Short mmCIF file of C-alpha atoms in Angstrom, two decimals:
data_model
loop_
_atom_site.label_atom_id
_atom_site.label_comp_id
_atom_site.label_asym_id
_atom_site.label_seq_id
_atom_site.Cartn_x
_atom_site.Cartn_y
_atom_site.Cartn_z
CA UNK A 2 210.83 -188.58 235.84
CA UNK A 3 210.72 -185.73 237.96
CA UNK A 4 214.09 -184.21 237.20
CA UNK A 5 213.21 -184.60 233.27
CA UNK A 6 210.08 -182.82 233.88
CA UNK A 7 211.74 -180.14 235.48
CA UNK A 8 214.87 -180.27 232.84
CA UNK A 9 211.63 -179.68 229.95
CA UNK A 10 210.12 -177.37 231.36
CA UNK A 11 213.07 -175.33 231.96
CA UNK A 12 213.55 -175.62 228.13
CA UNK A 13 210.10 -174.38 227.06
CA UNK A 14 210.41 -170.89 224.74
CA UNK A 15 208.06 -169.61 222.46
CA UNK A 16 209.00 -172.08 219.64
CA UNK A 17 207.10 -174.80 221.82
CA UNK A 18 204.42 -172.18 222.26
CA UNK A 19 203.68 -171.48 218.30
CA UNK A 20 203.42 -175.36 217.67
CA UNK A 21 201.08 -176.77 220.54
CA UNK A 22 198.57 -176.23 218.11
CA UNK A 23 196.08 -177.81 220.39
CA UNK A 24 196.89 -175.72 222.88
CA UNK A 25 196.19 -172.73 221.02
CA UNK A 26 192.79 -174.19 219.88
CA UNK A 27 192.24 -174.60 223.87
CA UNK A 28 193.23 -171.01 224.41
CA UNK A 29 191.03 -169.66 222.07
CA UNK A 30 188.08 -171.77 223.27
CA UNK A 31 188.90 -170.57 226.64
CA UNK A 32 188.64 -166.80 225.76
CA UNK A 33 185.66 -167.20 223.44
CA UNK A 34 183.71 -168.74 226.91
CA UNK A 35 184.74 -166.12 229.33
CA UNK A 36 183.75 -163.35 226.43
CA UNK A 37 180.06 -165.39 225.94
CA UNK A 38 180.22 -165.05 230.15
CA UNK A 39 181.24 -160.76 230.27
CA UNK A 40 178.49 -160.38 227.56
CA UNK A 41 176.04 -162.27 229.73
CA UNK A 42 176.41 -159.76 232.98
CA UNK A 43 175.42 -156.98 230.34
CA UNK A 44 172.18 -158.39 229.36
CA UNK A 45 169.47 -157.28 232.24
CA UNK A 46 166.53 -158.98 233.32
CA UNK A 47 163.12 -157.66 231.97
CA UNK A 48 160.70 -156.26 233.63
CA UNK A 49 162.69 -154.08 236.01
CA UNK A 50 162.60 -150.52 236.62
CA UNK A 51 166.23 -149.07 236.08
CA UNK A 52 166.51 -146.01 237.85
CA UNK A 53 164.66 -147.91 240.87
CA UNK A 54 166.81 -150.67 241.26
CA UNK A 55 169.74 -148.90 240.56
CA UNK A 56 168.97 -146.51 243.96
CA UNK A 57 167.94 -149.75 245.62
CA UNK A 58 171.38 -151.79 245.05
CA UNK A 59 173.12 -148.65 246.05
CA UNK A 60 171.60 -148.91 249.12
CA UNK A 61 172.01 -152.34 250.01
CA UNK A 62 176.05 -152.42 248.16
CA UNK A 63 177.89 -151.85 251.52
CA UNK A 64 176.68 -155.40 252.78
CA UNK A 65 176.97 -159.10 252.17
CA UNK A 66 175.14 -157.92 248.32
CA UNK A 67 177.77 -156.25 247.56
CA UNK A 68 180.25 -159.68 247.89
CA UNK A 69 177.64 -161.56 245.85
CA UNK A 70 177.92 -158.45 242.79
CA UNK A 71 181.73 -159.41 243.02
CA UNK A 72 181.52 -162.99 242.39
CA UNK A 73 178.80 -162.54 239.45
CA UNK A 74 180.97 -160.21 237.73
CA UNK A 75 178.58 -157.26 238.45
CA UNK A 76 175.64 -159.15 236.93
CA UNK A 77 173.62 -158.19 240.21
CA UNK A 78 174.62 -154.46 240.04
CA UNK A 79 172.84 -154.74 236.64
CA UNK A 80 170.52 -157.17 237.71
CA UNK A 81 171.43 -159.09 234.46
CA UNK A 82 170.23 -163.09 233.33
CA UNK A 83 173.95 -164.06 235.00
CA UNK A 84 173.06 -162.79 238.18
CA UNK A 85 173.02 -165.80 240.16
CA UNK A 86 176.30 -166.27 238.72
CA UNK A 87 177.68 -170.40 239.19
CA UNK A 88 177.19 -169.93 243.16
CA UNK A 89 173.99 -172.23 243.10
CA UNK A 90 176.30 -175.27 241.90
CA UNK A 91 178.92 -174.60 244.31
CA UNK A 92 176.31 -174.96 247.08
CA UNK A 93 174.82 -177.92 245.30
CA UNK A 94 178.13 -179.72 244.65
CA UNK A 95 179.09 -178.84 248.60
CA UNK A 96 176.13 -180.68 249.83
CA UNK A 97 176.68 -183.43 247.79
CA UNK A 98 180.25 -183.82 248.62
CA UNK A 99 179.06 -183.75 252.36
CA UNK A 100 176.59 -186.61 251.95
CA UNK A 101 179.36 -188.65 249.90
CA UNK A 102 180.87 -188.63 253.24
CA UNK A 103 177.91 -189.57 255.06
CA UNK A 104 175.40 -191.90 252.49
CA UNK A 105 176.69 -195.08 252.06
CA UNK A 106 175.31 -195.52 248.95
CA UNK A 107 176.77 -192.23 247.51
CA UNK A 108 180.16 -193.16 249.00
CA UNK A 109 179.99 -196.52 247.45
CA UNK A 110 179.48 -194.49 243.56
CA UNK A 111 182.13 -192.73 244.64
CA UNK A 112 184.48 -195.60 244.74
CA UNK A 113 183.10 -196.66 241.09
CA UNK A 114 185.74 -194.58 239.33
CA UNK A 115 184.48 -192.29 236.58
CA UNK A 116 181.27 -194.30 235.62
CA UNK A 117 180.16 -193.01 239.59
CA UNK A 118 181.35 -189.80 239.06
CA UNK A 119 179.57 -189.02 236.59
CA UNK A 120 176.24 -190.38 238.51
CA UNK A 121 176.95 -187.80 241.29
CA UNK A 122 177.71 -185.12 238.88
CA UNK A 123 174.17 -185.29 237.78
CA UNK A 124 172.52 -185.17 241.46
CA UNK A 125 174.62 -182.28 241.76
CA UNK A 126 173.14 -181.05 238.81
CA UNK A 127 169.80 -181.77 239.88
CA UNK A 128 170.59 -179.97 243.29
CA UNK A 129 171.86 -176.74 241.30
CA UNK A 130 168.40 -176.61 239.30
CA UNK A 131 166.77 -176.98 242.60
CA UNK A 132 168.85 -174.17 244.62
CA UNK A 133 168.88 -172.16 242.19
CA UNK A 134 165.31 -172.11 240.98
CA UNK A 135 164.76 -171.10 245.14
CA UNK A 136 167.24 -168.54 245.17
CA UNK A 137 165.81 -167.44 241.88
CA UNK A 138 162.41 -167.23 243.00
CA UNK A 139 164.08 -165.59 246.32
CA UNK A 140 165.10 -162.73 244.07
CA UNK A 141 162.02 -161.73 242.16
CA UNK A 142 159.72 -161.72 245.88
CA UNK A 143 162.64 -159.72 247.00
CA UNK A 144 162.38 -157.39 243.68
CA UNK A 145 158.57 -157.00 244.02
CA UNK A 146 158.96 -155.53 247.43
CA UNK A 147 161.08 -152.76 246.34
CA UNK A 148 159.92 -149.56 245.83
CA UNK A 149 158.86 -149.31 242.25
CA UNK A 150 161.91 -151.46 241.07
CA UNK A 151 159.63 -154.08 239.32
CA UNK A 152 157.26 -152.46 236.72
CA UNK A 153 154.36 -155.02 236.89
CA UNK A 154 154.52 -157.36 239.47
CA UNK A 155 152.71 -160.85 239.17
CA UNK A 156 153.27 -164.36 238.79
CA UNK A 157 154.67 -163.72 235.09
CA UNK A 158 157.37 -161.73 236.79
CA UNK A 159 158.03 -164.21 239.22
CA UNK A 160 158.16 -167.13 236.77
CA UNK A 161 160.25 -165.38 233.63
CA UNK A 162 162.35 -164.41 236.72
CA UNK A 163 162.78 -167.79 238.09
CA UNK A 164 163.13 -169.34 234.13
CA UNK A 165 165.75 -166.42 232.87
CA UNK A 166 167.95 -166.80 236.12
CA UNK A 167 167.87 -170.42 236.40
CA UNK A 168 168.67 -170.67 232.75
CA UNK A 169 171.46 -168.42 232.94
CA UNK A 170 173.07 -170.29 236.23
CA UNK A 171 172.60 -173.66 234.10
CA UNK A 172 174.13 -171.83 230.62
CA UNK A 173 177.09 -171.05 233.16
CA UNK A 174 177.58 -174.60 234.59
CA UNK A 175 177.67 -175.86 230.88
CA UNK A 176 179.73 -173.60 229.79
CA UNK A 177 182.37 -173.95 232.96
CA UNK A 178 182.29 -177.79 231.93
CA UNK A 179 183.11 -177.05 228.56
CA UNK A 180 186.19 -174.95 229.26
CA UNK A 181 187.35 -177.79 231.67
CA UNK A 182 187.42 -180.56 228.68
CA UNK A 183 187.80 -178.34 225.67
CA UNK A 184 190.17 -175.41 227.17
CA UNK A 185 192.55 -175.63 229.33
CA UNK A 186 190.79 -176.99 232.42
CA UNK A 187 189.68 -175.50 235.76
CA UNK A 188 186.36 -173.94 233.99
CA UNK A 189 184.41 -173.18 237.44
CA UNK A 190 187.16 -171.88 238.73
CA UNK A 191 188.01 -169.46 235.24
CA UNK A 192 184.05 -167.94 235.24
CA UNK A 193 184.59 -166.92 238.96
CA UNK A 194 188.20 -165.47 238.38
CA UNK A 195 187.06 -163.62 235.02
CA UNK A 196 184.22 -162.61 237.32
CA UNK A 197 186.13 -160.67 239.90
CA UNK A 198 189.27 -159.66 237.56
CA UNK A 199 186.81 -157.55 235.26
CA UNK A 200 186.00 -155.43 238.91
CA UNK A 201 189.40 -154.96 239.81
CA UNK A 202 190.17 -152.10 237.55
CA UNK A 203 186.78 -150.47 238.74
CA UNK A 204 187.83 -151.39 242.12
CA UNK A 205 191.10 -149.40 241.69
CA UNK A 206 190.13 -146.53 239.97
CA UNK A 207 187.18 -146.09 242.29
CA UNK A 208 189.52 -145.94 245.40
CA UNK A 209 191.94 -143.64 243.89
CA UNK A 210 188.82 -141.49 243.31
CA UNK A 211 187.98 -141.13 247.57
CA UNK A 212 191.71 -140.56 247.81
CA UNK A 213 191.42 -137.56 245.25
CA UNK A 214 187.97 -136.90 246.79
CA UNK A 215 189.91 -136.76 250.14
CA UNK A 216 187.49 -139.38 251.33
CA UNK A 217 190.68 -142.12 251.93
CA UNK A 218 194.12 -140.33 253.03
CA UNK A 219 197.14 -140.97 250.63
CA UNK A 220 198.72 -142.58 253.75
CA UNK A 221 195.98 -145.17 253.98
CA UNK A 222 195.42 -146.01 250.19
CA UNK A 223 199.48 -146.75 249.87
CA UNK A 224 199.13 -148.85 253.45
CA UNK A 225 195.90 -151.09 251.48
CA UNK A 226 198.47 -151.45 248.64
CA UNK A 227 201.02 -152.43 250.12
CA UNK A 228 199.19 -154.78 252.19
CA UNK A 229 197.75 -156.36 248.81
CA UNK A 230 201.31 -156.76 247.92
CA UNK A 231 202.18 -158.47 250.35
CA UNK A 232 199.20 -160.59 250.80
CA UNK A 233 200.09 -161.89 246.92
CA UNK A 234 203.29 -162.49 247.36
CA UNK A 235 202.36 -164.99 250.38
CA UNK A 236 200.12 -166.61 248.76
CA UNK A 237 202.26 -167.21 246.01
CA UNK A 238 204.77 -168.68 248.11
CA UNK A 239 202.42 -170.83 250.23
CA UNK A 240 200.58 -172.19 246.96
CA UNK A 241 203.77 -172.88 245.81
CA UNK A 242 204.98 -174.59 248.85
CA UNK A 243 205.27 -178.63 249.57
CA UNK A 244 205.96 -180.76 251.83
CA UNK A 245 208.50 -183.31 250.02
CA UNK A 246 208.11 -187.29 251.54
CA UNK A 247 211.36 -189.21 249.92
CA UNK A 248 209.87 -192.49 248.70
CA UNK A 249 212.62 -195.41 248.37
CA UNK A 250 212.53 -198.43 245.61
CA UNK A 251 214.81 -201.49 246.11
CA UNK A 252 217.45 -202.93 244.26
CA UNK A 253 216.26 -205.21 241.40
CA UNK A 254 217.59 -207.32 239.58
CA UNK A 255 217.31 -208.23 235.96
CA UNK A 256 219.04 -210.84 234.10
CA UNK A 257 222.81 -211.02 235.85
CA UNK A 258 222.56 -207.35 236.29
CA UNK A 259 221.97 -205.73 239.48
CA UNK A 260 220.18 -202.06 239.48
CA UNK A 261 220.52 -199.32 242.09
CA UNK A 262 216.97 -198.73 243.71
CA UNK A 263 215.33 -195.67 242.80
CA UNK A 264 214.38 -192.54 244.84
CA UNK A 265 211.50 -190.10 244.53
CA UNK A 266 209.44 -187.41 246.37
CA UNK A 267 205.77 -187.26 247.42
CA UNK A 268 205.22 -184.02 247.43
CA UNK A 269 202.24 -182.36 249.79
CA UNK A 270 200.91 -179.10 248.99
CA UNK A 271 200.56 -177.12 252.43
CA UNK A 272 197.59 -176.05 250.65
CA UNK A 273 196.05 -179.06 248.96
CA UNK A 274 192.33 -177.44 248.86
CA UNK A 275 193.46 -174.61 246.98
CA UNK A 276 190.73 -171.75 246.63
CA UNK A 277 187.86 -173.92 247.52
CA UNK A 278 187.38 -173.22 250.51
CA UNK A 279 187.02 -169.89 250.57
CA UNK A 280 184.52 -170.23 247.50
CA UNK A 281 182.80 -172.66 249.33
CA UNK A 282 182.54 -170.52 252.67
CA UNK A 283 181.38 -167.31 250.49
CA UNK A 284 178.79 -169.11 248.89
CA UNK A 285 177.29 -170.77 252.15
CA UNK A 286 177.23 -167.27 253.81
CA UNK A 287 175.45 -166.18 250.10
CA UNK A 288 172.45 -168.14 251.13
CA UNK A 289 170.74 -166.78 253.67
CA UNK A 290 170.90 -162.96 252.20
CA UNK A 291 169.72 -164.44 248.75
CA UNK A 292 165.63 -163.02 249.68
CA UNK A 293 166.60 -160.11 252.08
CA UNK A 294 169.34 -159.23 249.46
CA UNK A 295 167.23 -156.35 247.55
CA UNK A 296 164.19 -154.55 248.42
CA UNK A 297 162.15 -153.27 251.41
CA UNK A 298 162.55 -156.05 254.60
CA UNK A 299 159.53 -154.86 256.26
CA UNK A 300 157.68 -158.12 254.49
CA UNK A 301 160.18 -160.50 256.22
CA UNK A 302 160.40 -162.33 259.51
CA UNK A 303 161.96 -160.47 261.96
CA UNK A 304 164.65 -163.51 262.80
CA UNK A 305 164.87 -163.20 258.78
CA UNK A 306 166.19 -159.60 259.09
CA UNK A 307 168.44 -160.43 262.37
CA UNK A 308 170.24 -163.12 260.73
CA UNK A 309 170.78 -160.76 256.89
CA UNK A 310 172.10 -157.82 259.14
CA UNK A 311 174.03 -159.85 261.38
CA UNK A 312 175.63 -161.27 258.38
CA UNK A 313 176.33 -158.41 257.00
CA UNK A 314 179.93 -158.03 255.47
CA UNK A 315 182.55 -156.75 257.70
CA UNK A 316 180.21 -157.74 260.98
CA UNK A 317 182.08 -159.77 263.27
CA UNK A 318 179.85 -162.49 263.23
CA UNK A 319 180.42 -162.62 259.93
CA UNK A 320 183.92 -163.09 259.75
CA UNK A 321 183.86 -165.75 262.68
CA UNK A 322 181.71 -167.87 260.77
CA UNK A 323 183.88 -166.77 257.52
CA UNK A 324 186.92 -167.99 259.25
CA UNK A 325 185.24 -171.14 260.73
CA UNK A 326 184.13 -172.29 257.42
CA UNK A 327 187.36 -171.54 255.59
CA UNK A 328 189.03 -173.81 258.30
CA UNK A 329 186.50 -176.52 258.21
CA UNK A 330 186.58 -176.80 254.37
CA UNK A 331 190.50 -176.75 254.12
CA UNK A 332 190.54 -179.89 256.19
CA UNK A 333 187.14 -181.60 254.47
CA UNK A 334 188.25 -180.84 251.03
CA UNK A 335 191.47 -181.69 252.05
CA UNK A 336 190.12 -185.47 252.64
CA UNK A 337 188.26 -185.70 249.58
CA UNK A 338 191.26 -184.69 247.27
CA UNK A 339 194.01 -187.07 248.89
CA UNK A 340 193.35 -190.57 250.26
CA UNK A 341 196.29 -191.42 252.62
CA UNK A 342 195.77 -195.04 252.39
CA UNK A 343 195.42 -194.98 248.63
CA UNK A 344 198.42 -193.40 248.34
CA UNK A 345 199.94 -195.85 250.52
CA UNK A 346 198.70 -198.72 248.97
CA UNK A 347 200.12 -197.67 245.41
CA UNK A 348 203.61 -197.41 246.85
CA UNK A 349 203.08 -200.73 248.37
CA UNK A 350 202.02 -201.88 244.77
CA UNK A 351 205.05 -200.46 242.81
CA UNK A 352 207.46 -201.49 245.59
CA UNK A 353 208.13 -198.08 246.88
CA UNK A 354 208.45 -197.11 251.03
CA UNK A 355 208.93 -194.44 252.75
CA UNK A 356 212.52 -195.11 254.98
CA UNK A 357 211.72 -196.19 258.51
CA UNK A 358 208.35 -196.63 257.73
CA UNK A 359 206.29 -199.85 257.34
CA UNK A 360 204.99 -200.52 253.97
CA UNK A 361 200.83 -200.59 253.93
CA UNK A 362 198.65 -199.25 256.90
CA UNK A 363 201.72 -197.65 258.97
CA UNK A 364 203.00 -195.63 255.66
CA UNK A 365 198.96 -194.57 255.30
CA UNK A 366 199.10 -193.27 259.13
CA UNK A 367 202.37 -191.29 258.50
CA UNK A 368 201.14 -189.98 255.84
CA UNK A 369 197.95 -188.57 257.16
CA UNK A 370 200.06 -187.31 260.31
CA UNK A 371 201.77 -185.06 258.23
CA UNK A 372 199.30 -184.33 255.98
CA UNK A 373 197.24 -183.24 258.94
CA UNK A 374 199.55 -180.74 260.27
CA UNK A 375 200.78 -178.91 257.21
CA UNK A 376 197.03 -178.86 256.74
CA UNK A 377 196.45 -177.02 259.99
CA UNK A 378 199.29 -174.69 258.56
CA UNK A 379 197.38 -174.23 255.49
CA UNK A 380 193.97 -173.62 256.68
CA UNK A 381 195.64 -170.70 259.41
CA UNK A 382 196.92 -168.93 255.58
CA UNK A 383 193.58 -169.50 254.33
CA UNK A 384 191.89 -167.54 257.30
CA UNK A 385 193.89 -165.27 257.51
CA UNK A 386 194.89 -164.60 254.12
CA UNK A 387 191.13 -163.84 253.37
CA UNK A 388 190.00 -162.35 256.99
CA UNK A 389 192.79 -159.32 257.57
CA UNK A 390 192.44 -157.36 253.97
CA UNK A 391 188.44 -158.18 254.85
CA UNK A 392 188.97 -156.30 258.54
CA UNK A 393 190.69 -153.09 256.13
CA UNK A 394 187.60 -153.28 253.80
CA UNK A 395 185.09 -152.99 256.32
CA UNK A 396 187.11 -150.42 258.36
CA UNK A 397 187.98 -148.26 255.28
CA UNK A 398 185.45 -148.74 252.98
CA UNK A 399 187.51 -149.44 249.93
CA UNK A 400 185.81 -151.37 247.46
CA UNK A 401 185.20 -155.51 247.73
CA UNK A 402 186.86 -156.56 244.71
CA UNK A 403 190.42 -155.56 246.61
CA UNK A 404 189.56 -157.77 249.38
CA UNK A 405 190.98 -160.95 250.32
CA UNK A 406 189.12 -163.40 249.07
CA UNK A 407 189.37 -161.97 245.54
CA UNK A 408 193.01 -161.67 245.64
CA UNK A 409 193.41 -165.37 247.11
CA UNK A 410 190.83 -166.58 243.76
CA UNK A 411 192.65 -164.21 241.18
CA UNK A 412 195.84 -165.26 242.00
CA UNK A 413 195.66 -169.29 242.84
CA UNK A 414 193.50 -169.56 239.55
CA UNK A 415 196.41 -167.47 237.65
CA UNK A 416 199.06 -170.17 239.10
CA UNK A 417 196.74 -172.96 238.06
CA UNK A 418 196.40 -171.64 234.94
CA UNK A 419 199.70 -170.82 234.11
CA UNK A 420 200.69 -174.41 235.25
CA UNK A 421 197.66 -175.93 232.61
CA UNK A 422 199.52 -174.73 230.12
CA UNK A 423 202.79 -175.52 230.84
CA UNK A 424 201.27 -178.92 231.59
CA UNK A 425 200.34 -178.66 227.82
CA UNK A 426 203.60 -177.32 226.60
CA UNK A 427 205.64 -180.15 228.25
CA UNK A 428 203.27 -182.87 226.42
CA UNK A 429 203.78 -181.28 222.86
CA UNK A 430 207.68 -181.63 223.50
CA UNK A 431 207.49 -184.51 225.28
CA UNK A 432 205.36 -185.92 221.66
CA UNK A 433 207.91 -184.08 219.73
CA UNK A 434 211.21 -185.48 221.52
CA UNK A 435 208.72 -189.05 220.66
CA UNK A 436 208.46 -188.56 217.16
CA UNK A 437 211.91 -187.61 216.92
CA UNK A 438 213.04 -191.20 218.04
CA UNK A 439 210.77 -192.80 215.56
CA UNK A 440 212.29 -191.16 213.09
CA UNK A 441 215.56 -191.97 214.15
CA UNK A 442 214.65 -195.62 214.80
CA UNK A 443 213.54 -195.49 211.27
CA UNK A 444 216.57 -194.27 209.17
CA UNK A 445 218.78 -196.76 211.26
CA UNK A 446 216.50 -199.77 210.29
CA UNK A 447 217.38 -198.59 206.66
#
């Protein structure tokens, strides 16, 4: 199955292309969202002072604001009804995935198949209404105590505030649902990419501008992009990479006839968690700057303050707790996405074993073992993939959306993508070789 797969896909050209007409209806779909989402980081929040907060987020850029503004698109920099931006259901669906692990009754829905699913899709719901209405409310205490950046402050601000960002966070959820079953999948992932890819440009232009300024030397400005070069190309080839287990099927017989046994591949992704993790890490470090973010901090607690600056971006405990979270979530998501002993209980199903090893709880312990390390592999890329272009950001002061963690989202969701719709592509040929037969079967029986 594999090999034909392979043999199709080899054979896709833009023939295939103009009639998947589904998958041009997806592709449109897709592109009409992520337009809806770019016109949403334009529209700004009322009741806010331009010029003020314009001077104010200029001041606080440099920090751990200035990594939010880059995965909202630049909603934040304009202060616009997107600007809490999907994060809040990120955090909600981390925390629920945490206490699927430790609930028993939220494990057991878990089991359920897609009828429990869908039950703990709507507490994460629930929890994204409820984090984000905080963070919301985080925003317009932090906008009041800026200096003239909110033109009559009041409860009215605080609650349109609180209504227009949670409403724009819950337009974005629906929307990144809709591109999952109506476009061509991975619709979280797509706002967050279309997010940061609409910087990059800016991003470019505005370091070329310190090298002209003589801010950054030439030297340096090649050095970052050649380093971003390079830092693509690896994670091109570790996303791409597997880890191939040969799985074995024994002779059968059918009839008189005797049939060779079949062999396949398991294959293992060294990096099964994909971008999550550092999403997921970015968005817990989000949290605690969500009411110091903006404004004057002289209101605050002074722990409040000592934890905002120490998390500033680029501080090292910052990217120690960056790192550590990135690690942690490779191997947790890691767990959620592959069951070892589901796997292994399949093969034992459909006859299938791994050679030399036991069919049932031994394959499901070999399995893991590997899994395990080529995890530890994976999570080692994932830290340091996303913490060395962070170290040359904080050090040379070029802007965010060239740092790691953007590059590692632009490009995974650009394979994942790009693999969506050759997913697509192979079905319409695979229905067209189908038909074909039919039609053959047809003419014969005449």
């Amino acid at each position: 199955m594999a090999s034909a797969a392979e043999q199709l896909a080899s054979n896709l050209n833009f023939s295939t292309f103009a009639k998947a007409e589904d998958l041009k209806k997806r592709l449109w779909f897709t592109l009409g969202a992520l337009l809806v989402y770019r016109l949403g980081t334009h529209i700004p929040l009322p009741g806010l002072n331009p010029a003020a907060y314009a001077q104010a987020f200029h001041n606080q850029s440099g920090g751990i604001l200035g990594l939010f503004n880059m995965f909202s698109g630049g909603a934040v920099q304009r202060m616009a009804i997107f600007a809490l931006g999907i994060m809040p259901y990120i955090s909600a669906s981390i925390i629920v995935q945490l206490m699927t692990s430790v609930v028993p009754s939220l494990e057991n829905l878990k089991k359920e198949g897609e009828q429990g699913r869908k039950i703990i899709n709507q507490y994460t719901r629930y929890g994204t209404v409820l984090l984000g209405a905080l963070q919301a409310y985080g925003i317009a205490i932090g906008l009041e105590h800026g200096n003239g950046v909110v033109v009559d402050p009041g409860w009215f601000f605080r609650i349109s505030t609180v209504i227009t960002l949670l409403g724009g966070t819950m337009f974005l959820m629906w929307l990144g649902e809709q591109v999952t079953s109506r476009g061509i999948g991975n619709g979280i992932s797509l706002i967050i990419f279309a997010g940061i890819a609409a910087g990059l440009p800016t991003a470019l232009a505005g370091t070329l501008e310190l090298g002209r300024t003589g801010a950054l030397s030439t030297g340096l400005i090649l050095a970052v992009l050649v380093v971003a070069v390079l830092v693509i190309a690896l994670i091109v080839f570790v996303e791409r990479a597997q880890r191939r287990l040969l799985i074995q099927y024994p002779k059968r017989q059918v009839g008189t006839r005797m049939f060779q046994g079949d062999t396949s591949h398991l294959p293992l992704k060294l990096n099964t968690s994909g971008v999550i993790p550092a999403i997921f890490a970015s968005s817990l470090l989000l949290l605690p700057a969500t009411v110091a973010g903006l404004g004057n901090n002289t209101a605050l607690p002074t722990w409040v303050t000592s934890i905002v600056a120490a998390l500033g971006h680029g501080q090292p405990v910052y990217m120690v707790f960056y790192g550590a979270l990135i690690a942690f979530f490779a191997f947790f998501y890691t767990a959620l996405v592959f069951n070892p002993k589901d796997t292994a209980d399949n093969l034992k199903k459909h006859g299938g074993f791994i050679p030399g090893i036991r069919p049932g709880e031994r394959t499901a312990e070999y399995i893991d073992y590997v899994l395990t390390r080529i995890t530890v592999i994976g999570a080692i890329y994932l830290v340091f993939v996303c913490i060395l272009p962070e170290i040359l950001v904080s050090q040379t002061g070029i802007p965010l959306s060239l740092g790691g963690t953007s590059l590692l989202i632009v490009v995974s969701v650009t394979l994942d993508t790009v693999a969506q719709i050759q997913g697509h592509l192979i079905a319409q040929q695979y229905e067209g070789l189908i038909k074909k037969s039919k039609l053959r079967g047809g003419k014969r029986g005449r």
